[in-house]
mmCIF file of C-alpha atoms and ligand atoms in Angstrom:
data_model
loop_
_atom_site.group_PDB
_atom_site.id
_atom_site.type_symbol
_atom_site.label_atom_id
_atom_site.label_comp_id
_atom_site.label_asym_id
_atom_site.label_seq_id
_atom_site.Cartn_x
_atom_site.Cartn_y
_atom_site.Cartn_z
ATOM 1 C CA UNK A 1 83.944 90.541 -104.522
ATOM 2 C CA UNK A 2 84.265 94.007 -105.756
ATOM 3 C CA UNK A 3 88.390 94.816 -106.170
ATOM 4 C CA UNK A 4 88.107 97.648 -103.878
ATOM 5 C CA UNK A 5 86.802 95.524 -101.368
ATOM 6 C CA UNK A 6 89.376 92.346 -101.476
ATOM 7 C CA UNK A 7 92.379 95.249 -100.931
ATOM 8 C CA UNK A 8 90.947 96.949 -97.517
ATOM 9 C CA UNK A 9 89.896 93.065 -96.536
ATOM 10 C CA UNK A 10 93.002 91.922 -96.691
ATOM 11 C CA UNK A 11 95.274 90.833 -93.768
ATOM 12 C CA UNK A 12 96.582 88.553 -92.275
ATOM 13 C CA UNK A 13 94.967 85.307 -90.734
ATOM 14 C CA UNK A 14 96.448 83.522 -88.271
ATOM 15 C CA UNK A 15 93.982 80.847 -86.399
ATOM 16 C CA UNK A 16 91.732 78.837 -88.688
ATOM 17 C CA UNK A 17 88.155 77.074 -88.607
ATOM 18 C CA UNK A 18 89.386 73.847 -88.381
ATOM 19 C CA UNK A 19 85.591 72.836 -88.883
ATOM 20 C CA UNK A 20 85.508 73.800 -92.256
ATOM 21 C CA UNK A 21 87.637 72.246 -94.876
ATOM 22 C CA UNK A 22 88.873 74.572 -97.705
ATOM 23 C CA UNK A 23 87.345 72.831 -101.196
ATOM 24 C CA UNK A 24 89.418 72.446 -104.274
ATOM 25 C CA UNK A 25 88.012 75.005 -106.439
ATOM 26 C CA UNK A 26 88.881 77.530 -103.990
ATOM 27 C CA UNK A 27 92.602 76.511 -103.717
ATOM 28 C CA UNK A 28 92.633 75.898 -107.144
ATOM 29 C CA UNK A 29 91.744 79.806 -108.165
ATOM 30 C CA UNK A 30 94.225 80.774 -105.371
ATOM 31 C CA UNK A 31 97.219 78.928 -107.198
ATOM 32 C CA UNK A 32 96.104 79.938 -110.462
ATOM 33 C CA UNK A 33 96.291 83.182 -109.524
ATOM 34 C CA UNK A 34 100.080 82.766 -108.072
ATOM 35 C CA UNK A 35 101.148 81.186 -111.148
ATOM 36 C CA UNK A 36 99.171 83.816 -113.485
ATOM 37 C CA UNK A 37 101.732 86.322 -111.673
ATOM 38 C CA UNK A 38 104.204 89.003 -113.826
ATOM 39 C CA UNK A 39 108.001 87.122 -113.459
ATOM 40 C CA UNK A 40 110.937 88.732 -114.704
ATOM 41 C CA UNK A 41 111.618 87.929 -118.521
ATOM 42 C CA UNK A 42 108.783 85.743 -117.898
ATOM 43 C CA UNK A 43 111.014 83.202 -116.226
ATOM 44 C CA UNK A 44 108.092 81.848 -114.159
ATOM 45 C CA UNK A 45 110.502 81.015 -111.483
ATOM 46 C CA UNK A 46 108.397 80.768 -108.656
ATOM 47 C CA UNK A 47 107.270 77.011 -107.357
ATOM 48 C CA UNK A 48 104.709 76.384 -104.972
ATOM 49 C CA UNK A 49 104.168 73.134 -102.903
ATOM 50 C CA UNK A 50 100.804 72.597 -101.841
ATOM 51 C CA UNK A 51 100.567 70.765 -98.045
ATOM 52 C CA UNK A 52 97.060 69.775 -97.469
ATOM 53 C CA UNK A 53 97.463 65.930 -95.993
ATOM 54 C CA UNK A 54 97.297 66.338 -92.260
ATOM 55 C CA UNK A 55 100.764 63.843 -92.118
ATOM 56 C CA UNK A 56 102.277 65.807 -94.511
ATOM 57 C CA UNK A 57 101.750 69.616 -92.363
ATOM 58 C CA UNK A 58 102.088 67.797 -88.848
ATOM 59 C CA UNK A 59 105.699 67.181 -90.670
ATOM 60 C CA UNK A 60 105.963 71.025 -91.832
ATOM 61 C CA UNK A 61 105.554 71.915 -88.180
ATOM 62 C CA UNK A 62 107.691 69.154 -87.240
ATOM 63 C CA UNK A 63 110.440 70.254 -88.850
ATOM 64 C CA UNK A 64 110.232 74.231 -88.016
ATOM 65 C CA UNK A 65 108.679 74.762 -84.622
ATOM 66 C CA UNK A 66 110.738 74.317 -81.765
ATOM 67 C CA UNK A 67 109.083 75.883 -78.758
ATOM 68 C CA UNK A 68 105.097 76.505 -78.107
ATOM 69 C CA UNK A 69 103.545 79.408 -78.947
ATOM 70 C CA UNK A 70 100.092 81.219 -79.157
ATOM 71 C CA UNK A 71 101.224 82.192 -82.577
ATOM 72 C CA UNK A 72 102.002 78.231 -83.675
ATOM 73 C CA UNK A 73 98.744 76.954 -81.955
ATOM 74 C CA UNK A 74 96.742 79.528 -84.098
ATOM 75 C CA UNK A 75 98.833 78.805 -87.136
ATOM 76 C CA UNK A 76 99.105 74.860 -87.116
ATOM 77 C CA UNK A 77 95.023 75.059 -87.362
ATOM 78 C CA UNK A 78 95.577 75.977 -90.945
ATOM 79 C CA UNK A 79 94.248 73.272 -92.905
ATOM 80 C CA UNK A 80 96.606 74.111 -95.946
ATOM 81 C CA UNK A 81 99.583 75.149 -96.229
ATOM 82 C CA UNK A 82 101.604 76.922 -99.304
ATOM 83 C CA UNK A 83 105.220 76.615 -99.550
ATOM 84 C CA UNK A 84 106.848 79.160 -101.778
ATOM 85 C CA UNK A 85 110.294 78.712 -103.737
ATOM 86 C CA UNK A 86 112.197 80.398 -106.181
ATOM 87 C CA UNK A 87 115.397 79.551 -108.095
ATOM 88 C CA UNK A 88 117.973 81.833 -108.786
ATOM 89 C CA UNK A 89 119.373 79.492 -111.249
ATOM 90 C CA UNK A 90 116.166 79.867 -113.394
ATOM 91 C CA UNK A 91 116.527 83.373 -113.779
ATOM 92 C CA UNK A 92 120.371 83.802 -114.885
ATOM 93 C CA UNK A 93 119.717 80.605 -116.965
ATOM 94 C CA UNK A 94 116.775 82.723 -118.358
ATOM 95 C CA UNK A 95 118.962 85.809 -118.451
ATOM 96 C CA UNK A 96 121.332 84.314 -120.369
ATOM 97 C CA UNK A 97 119.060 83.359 -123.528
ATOM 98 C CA UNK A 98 120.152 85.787 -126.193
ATOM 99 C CA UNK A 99 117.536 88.798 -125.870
ATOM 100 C CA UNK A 100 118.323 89.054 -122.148
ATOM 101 C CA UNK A 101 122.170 88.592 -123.009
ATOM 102 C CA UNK A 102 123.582 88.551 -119.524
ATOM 103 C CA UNK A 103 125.590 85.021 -120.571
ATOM 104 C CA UNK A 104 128.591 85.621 -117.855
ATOM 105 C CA UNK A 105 125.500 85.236 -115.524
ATOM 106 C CA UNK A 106 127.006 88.153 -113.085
ATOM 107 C CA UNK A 107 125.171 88.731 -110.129
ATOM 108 C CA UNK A 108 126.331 92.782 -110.574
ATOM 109 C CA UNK A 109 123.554 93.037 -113.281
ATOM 110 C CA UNK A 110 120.708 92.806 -111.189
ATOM 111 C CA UNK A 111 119.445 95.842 -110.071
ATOM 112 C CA UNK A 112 117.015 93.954 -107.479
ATOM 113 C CA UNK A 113 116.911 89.744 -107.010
ATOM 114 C CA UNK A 114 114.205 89.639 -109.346
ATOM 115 C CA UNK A 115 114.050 85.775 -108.482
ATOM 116 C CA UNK A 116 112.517 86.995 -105.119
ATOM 117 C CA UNK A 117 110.059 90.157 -106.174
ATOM 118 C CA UNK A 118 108.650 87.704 -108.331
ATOM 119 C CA UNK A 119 107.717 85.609 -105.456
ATOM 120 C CA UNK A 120 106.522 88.213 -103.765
ATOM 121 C CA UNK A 121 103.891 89.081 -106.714
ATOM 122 C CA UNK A 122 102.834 85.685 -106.926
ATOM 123 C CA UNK A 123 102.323 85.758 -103.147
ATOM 124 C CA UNK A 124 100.332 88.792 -103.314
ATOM 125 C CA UNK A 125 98.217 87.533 -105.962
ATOM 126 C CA UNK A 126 97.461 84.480 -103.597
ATOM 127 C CA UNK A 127 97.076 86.364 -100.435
ATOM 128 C CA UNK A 128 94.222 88.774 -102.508
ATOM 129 C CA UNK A 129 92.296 85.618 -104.143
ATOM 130 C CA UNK A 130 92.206 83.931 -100.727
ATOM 131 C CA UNK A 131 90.202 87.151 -99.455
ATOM 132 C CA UNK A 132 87.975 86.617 -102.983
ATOM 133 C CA UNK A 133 87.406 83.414 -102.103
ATOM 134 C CA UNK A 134 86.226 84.540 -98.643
ATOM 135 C CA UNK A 135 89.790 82.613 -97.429
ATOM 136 C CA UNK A 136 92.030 83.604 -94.719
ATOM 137 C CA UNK A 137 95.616 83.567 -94.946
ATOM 138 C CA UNK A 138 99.153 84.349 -94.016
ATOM 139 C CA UNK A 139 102.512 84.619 -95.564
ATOM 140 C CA UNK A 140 105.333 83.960 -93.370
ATOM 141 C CA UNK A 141 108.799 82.950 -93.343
ATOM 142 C CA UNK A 142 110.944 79.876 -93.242
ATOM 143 C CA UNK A 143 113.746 80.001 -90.526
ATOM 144 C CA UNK A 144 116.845 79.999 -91.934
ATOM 145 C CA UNK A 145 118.204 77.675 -89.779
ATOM 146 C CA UNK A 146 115.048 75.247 -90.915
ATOM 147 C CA UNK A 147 115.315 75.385 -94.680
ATOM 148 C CA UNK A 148 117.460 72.417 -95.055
ATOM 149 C CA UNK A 149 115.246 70.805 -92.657
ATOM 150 C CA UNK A 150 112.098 71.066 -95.152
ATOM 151 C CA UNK A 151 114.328 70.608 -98.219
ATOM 152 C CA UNK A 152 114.722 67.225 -96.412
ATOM 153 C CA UNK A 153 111.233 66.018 -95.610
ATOM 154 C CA UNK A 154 109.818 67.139 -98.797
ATOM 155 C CA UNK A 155 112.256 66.260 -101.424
ATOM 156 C CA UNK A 156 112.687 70.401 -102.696
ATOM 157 C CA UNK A 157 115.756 70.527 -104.971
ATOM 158 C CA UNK A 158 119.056 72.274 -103.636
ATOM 159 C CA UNK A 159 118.757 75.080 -106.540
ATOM 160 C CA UNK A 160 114.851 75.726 -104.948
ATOM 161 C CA UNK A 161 115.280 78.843 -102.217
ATOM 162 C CA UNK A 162 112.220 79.195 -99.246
ATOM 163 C CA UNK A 163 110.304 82.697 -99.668
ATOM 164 C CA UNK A 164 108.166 81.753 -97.612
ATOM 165 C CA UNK A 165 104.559 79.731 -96.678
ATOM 166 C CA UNK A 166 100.997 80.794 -96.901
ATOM 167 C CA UNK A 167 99.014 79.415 -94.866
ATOM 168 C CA UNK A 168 95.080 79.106 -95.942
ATOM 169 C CA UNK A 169 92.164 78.060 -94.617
ATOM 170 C CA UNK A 170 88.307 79.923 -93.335
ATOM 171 C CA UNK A 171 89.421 82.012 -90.470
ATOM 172 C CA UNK A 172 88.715 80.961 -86.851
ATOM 173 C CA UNK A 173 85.136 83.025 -85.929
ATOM 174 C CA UNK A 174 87.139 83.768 -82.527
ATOM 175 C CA UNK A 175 89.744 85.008 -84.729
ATOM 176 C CA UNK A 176 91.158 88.331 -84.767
ATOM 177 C CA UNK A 177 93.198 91.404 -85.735
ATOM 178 C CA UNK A 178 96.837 89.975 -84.721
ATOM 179 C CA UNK A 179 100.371 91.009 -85.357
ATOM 180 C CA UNK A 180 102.583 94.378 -85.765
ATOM 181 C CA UNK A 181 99.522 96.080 -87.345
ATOM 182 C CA UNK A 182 98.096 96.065 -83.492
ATOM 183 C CA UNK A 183 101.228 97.363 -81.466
ATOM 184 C CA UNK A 184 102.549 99.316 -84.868
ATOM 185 C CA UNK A 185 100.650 102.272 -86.123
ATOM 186 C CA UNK A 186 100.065 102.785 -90.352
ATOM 187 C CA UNK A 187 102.382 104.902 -91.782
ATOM 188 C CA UNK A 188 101.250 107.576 -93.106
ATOM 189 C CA UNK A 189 100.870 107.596 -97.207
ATOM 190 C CA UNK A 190 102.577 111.333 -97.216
ATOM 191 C CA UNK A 191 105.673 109.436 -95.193
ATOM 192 C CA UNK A 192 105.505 106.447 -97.970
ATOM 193 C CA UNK A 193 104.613 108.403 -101.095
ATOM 194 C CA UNK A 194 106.994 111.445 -102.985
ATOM 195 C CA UNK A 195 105.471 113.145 -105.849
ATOM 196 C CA UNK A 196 107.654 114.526 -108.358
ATOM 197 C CA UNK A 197 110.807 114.989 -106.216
ATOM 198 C CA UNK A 198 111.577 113.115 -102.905
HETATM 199 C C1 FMN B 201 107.788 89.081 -96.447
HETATM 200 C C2 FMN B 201 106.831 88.959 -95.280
HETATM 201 C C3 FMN B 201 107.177 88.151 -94.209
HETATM 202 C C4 FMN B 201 106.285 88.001 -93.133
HETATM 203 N N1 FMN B 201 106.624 87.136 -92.126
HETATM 204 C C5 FMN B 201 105.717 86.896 -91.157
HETATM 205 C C6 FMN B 201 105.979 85.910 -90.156
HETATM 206 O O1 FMN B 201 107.029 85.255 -90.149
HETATM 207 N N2 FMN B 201 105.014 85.685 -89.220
HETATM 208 C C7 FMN B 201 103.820 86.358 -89.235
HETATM 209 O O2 FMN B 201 102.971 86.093 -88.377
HETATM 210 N N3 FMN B 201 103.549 87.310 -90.149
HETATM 211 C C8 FMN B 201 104.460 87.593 -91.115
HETATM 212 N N4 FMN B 201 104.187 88.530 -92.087
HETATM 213 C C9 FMN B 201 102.943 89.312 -92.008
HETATM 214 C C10 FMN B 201 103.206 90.743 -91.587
HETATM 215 O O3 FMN B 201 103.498 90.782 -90.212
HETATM 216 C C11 FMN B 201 101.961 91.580 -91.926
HETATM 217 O O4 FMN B 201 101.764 91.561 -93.310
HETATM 218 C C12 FMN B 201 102.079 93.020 -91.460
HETATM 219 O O5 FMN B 201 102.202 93.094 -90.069
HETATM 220 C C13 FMN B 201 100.860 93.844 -91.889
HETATM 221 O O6 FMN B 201 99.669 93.233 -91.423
HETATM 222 P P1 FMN B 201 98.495 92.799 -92.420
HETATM 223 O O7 FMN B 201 99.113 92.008 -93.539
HETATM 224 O O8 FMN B 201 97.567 91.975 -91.566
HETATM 225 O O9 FMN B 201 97.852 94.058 -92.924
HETATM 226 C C14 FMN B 201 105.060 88.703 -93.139
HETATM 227 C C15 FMN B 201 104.724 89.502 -94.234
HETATM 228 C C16 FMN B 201 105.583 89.625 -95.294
HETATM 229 C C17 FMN B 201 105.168 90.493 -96.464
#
Protein backbone atom coordinates (compact mmCIF):
# COMPACT_ATOMS: atom_id res chain seq x y z
CA UNK A 1 0.00 0.00 0.00
CA UNK A 2 1.32 3.25 -1.15
CA UNK A 3 2.80 5.27 2.25
CA UNK A 4 0.55 8.08 1.61
CA UNK A 5 -2.24 5.91 1.72
CA UNK A 6 -1.51 3.71 5.10
CA UNK A 7 -1.22 7.45 7.01
CA UNK A 8 -4.86 8.94 5.96
CA UNK A 9 -6.14 5.04 6.52
CA UNK A 10 -5.20 4.92 9.70
CA UNK A 11 -7.45 4.90 12.83
CA UNK A 12 -8.58 3.30 15.14
CA UNK A 13 -10.53 -0.12 15.10
CA UNK A 14 -12.55 -1.10 17.63
CA UNK A 15 -15.03 -4.21 16.71
CA UNK A 16 -13.44 -7.04 14.77
CA UNK A 17 -14.46 -9.83 12.11
CA UNK A 18 -14.41 -12.46 14.35
CA UNK A 19 -14.92 -14.66 11.10
CA UNK A 20 -11.67 -14.11 9.89
CA UNK A 21 -8.61 -15.16 11.72
CA UNK A 22 -5.53 -12.85 11.40
CA UNK A 23 -2.57 -15.32 9.74
CA UNK A 24 0.93 -15.33 11.02
CA UNK A 25 2.69 -13.57 8.38
CA UNK A 26 0.59 -10.67 8.92
CA UNK A 27 1.27 -10.44 12.72
CA UNK A 28 4.58 -11.34 12.13
CA UNK A 29 5.39 -8.03 9.79
CA UNK A 30 3.35 -6.06 12.40
CA UNK A 31 5.86 -7.04 15.31
CA UNK A 32 8.74 -6.76 13.17
CA UNK A 33 7.93 -3.55 12.50
CA UNK A 34 7.50 -2.60 16.44
CA UNK A 35 10.73 -4.06 17.20
CA UNK A 36 12.51 -2.43 13.97
CA UNK A 37 11.46 0.92 15.91
CA UNK A 38 14.21 4.02 16.77
CA UNK A 39 14.82 3.48 20.95
CA UNK A 40 16.80 5.80 22.80
CA UNK A 41 20.65 4.88 22.77
CA UNK A 42 19.29 1.99 21.05
CA UNK A 43 18.21 0.46 24.32
CA UNK A 44 15.44 -1.54 22.60
CA UNK A 45 13.47 -1.30 25.72
CA UNK A 46 10.19 -1.93 24.56
CA UNK A 47 8.59 -5.70 25.08
CA UNK A 48 5.62 -6.87 23.52
CA UNK A 49 3.44 -9.90 24.59
CA UNK A 50 1.53 -11.36 21.95
CA UNK A 51 -2.22 -12.80 23.25
CA UNK A 52 -3.70 -14.78 20.52
CA UNK A 53 -5.07 -18.14 22.51
CA UNK A 54 -8.71 -17.44 23.12
CA UNK A 55 -7.99 -18.69 27.14
CA UNK A 56 -5.26 -16.59 27.30
CA UNK A 57 -7.42 -12.95 26.08
CA UNK A 58 -10.75 -14.22 27.83
CA UNK A 59 -8.06 -13.84 30.89
CA UNK A 60 -6.82 -10.24 29.59
CA UNK A 61 -10.44 -9.17 29.80
CA UNK A 62 -10.83 -11.01 32.88
CA UNK A 63 -8.55 -9.27 34.64
CA UNK A 64 -9.36 -5.50 33.34
CA UNK A 65 -13.03 -5.15 32.57
CA UNK A 66 -15.26 -4.64 35.28
CA UNK A 67 -18.57 -3.39 33.97
CA UNK A 68 -20.22 -4.00 30.29
CA UNK A 69 -19.77 -1.83 27.71
CA UNK A 70 -20.44 -1.23 23.91
CA UNK A 71 -16.83 -0.29 23.80
CA UNK A 72 -15.62 -3.89 25.55
CA UNK A 73 -18.15 -5.95 23.41
CA UNK A 74 -16.56 -4.36 20.22
CA UNK A 75 -13.10 -4.69 21.64
CA UNK A 76 -13.10 -8.32 23.19
CA UNK A 77 -13.91 -9.44 19.34
CA UNK A 78 -10.30 -8.75 18.68
CA UNK A 79 -8.79 -11.92 17.89
CA UNK A 80 -5.23 -10.68 19.04
CA UNK A 81 -4.17 -8.79 21.35
CA UNK A 82 -0.65 -6.78 21.87
CA UNK A 83 0.52 -5.96 25.21
CA UNK A 84 3.13 -3.26 25.32
CA UNK A 85 5.90 -2.79 28.15
CA UNK A 86 8.78 -0.83 28.74
CA UNK A 87 11.45 -0.81 31.48
CA UNK A 88 12.81 2.08 32.92
CA UNK A 89 15.52 0.07 34.37
CA UNK A 90 16.77 -0.79 30.81
CA UNK A 91 17.28 2.59 29.89
CA UNK A 92 19.35 4.10 32.99
CA UNK A 93 21.15 0.67 32.95
CA UNK A 94 21.76 1.61 29.23
CA UNK A 95 22.46 5.20 30.19
CA UNK A 96 24.90 4.35 32.38
CA UNK A 97 27.35 2.42 29.86
CA UNK A 98 30.24 4.80 29.42
CA UNK A 99 29.29 6.85 26.12
CA UNK A 100 25.91 7.70 27.65
CA UNK A 101 27.73 8.40 31.10
CA UNK A 102 24.73 9.14 33.24
CA UNK A 103 26.21 6.34 35.99
CA UNK A 104 24.37 8.12 39.18
CA UNK A 105 21.32 7.01 37.05
CA UNK A 106 19.39 10.48 38.05
CA UNK A 107 16.07 10.73 36.89
CA UNK A 108 16.86 14.88 36.51
CA UNK A 109 18.75 13.98 33.24
CA UNK A 110 15.99 13.07 31.22
CA UNK A 111 14.63 15.65 29.33
CA UNK A 112 11.47 13.35 28.36
CA UNK A 113 10.93 9.39 29.77
CA UNK A 114 12.48 8.21 26.77
CA UNK A 115 11.56 4.60 28.11
CA UNK A 116 7.93 5.60 27.11
CA UNK A 117 8.35 7.70 23.57
CA UNK A 118 10.04 4.73 22.58
CA UNK A 119 6.99 2.74 23.11
CA UNK A 120 5.09 4.99 21.56
CA UNK A 121 7.26 4.69 18.17
CA UNK A 122 7.15 1.13 18.27
CA UNK A 123 3.37 1.41 18.69
CA UNK A 124 3.05 3.63 15.83
CA UNK A 125 5.05 1.52 13.68
CA UNK A 126 2.52 -1.37 14.56
CA UNK A 127 -0.60 0.60 14.35
CA UNK A 128 0.69 1.77 10.45
CA UNK A 129 1.73 -1.98 9.34
CA UNK A 130 -1.62 -3.26 10.63
CA UNK A 131 -3.32 -0.73 8.05
CA UNK A 132 -0.50 -2.28 5.34
CA UNK A 133 -1.54 -5.40 6.09
CA UNK A 134 -5.17 -4.37 5.47
CA UNK A 135 -5.44 -4.95 9.66
CA UNK A 136 -7.47 -3.04 12.02
CA UNK A 137 -6.32 -1.97 15.26
CA UNK A 138 -6.29 -0.02 18.45
CA UNK A 139 -3.92 1.14 21.06
CA UNK A 140 -5.32 1.62 24.38
CA UNK A 141 -4.46 1.76 27.88
CA UNK A 142 -4.05 -0.46 30.88
CA UNK A 143 -5.94 0.81 34.05
CA UNK A 144 -3.78 1.65 36.54
CA UNK A 145 -5.54 0.09 39.06
CA UNK A 146 -5.29 -3.30 36.71
CA UNK A 147 -1.59 -3.46 36.00
CA UNK A 148 -0.71 -5.62 38.85
CA UNK A 149 -3.62 -7.61 37.94
CA UNK A 150 -2.02 -8.60 34.38
CA UNK A 151 1.51 -8.63 35.83
CA UNK A 152 -0.18 -11.52 37.74
CA UNK A 153 -1.87 -13.68 35.14
CA UNK A 154 0.85 -13.38 32.71
CA UNK A 155 4.01 -13.70 34.60
CA UNK A 156 5.41 -9.78 33.32
CA UNK A 157 8.40 -8.91 35.54
CA UNK A 158 7.99 -6.09 38.29
CA UNK A 159 10.75 -3.82 36.40
CA UNK A 160 8.21 -4.29 33.00
CA UNK A 161 5.73 -0.94 33.02
CA UNK A 162 2.07 -1.28 30.83
CA UNK A 163 2.03 1.38 27.82
CA UNK A 164 -0.52 0.01 26.67
CA UNK A 165 -2.38 -2.94 24.27
CA UNK A 166 -3.08 -3.08 20.61
CA UNK A 167 -5.57 -4.81 19.75
CA UNK A 168 -5.56 -6.45 16.00
CA UNK A 169 -7.61 -8.22 14.00
CA UNK A 170 -9.82 -7.55 10.17
CA UNK A 171 -12.27 -4.95 11.19
CA UNK A 172 -15.96 -5.81 11.76
CA UNK A 173 -17.75 -4.90 8.03
CA UNK A 174 -20.51 -3.23 10.43
CA UNK A 175 -17.69 -1.46 11.87
CA UNK A 176 -17.24 2.12 12.06
CA UNK A 177 -15.74 5.57 12.68
CA UNK A 178 -15.79 5.47 16.71
CA UNK A 179 -14.25 7.49 19.45
CA UNK A 180 -13.23 11.33 20.26
CA UNK A 181 -12.48 11.82 16.52
CA UNK A 182 -16.57 11.73 16.15
CA UNK A 183 -17.70 14.14 19.07
CA UNK A 184 -14.04 16.07 18.81
CA UNK A 185 -13.28 18.14 15.80
CA UNK A 186 -9.34 18.03 14.09
CA UNK A 187 -7.33 20.61 15.16
CA UNK A 188 -6.31 22.65 12.93
CA UNK A 189 -2.45 22.15 11.59
CA UNK A 190 -1.94 26.21 11.91
CA UNK A 191 -3.12 25.60 15.85
CA UNK A 192 -0.53 22.45 16.02
CA UNK A 193 2.29 23.71 13.81
CA UNK A 194 4.77 27.15 14.52
CA UNK A 195 7.17 27.99 11.88
CA UNK A 196 10.17 29.74 12.82
CA UNK A 197 8.93 31.38 16.06
CA UNK A 198 5.91 30.18 18.18
C1 LIG B 1 -1.64 6.93 24.19
C2 LIG B 1 -3.02 6.62 23.64
C3 LIG B 1 -3.97 6.07 24.48
C4 LIG B 1 -5.25 5.76 23.97
N1 LIG B 1 -6.14 5.15 24.81
C5 LIG B 1 -7.32 4.73 24.29
C6 LIG B 1 -8.23 3.98 25.10
O1 LIG B 1 -7.97 3.69 26.27
N2 LIG B 1 -9.39 3.55 24.51
C7 LIG B 1 -9.67 3.81 23.20
O2 LIG B 1 -10.72 3.38 22.72
N3 LIG B 1 -8.85 4.53 22.42
C8 LIG B 1 -7.67 4.99 22.92
N4 LIG B 1 -6.79 5.70 22.13
C9 LIG B 1 -7.18 6.05 20.76
C10 LIG B 1 -7.50 7.53 20.63
O3 LIG B 1 -8.75 7.79 21.21
C11 LIG B 1 -7.48 7.89 19.13
O4 LIG B 1 -6.20 7.68 18.63
C12 LIG B 1 -7.88 9.33 18.88
O5 LIG B 1 -9.19 9.58 19.30
C13 LIG B 1 -7.77 9.69 17.39
O6 LIG B 1 -8.54 8.78 16.62
P1 LIG B 1 -7.89 7.90 15.45
O7 LIG B 1 -6.66 7.24 16.00
O8 LIG B 1 -8.96 6.91 15.08
O9 LIG B 1 -7.55 8.84 14.32
C14 LIG B 1 -5.55 6.03 22.62
C15 LIG B 1 -4.57 6.58 21.79
C16 LIG B 1 -3.32 6.86 22.28
C17 LIG B 1 -2.28 7.43 21.33
Amino acid sequence: MEFDAVLRRRRMIRAYDPSRAVSEPAVDAVLAAAVRAPSAGFTQGTSFLVLSAPEDRAAYWAATANRDSGWLRGMRTAPLLILVWTSREAYLDRYAEPDKGWTDRDLAHWPAPFWYVDAGMASMAALLTAVDQDLGACFFGVTTAQIDAVRAVFGVPDDQLSVGVISLGYPAPTERRSGSPTRRARRPTGQLVHHGRW
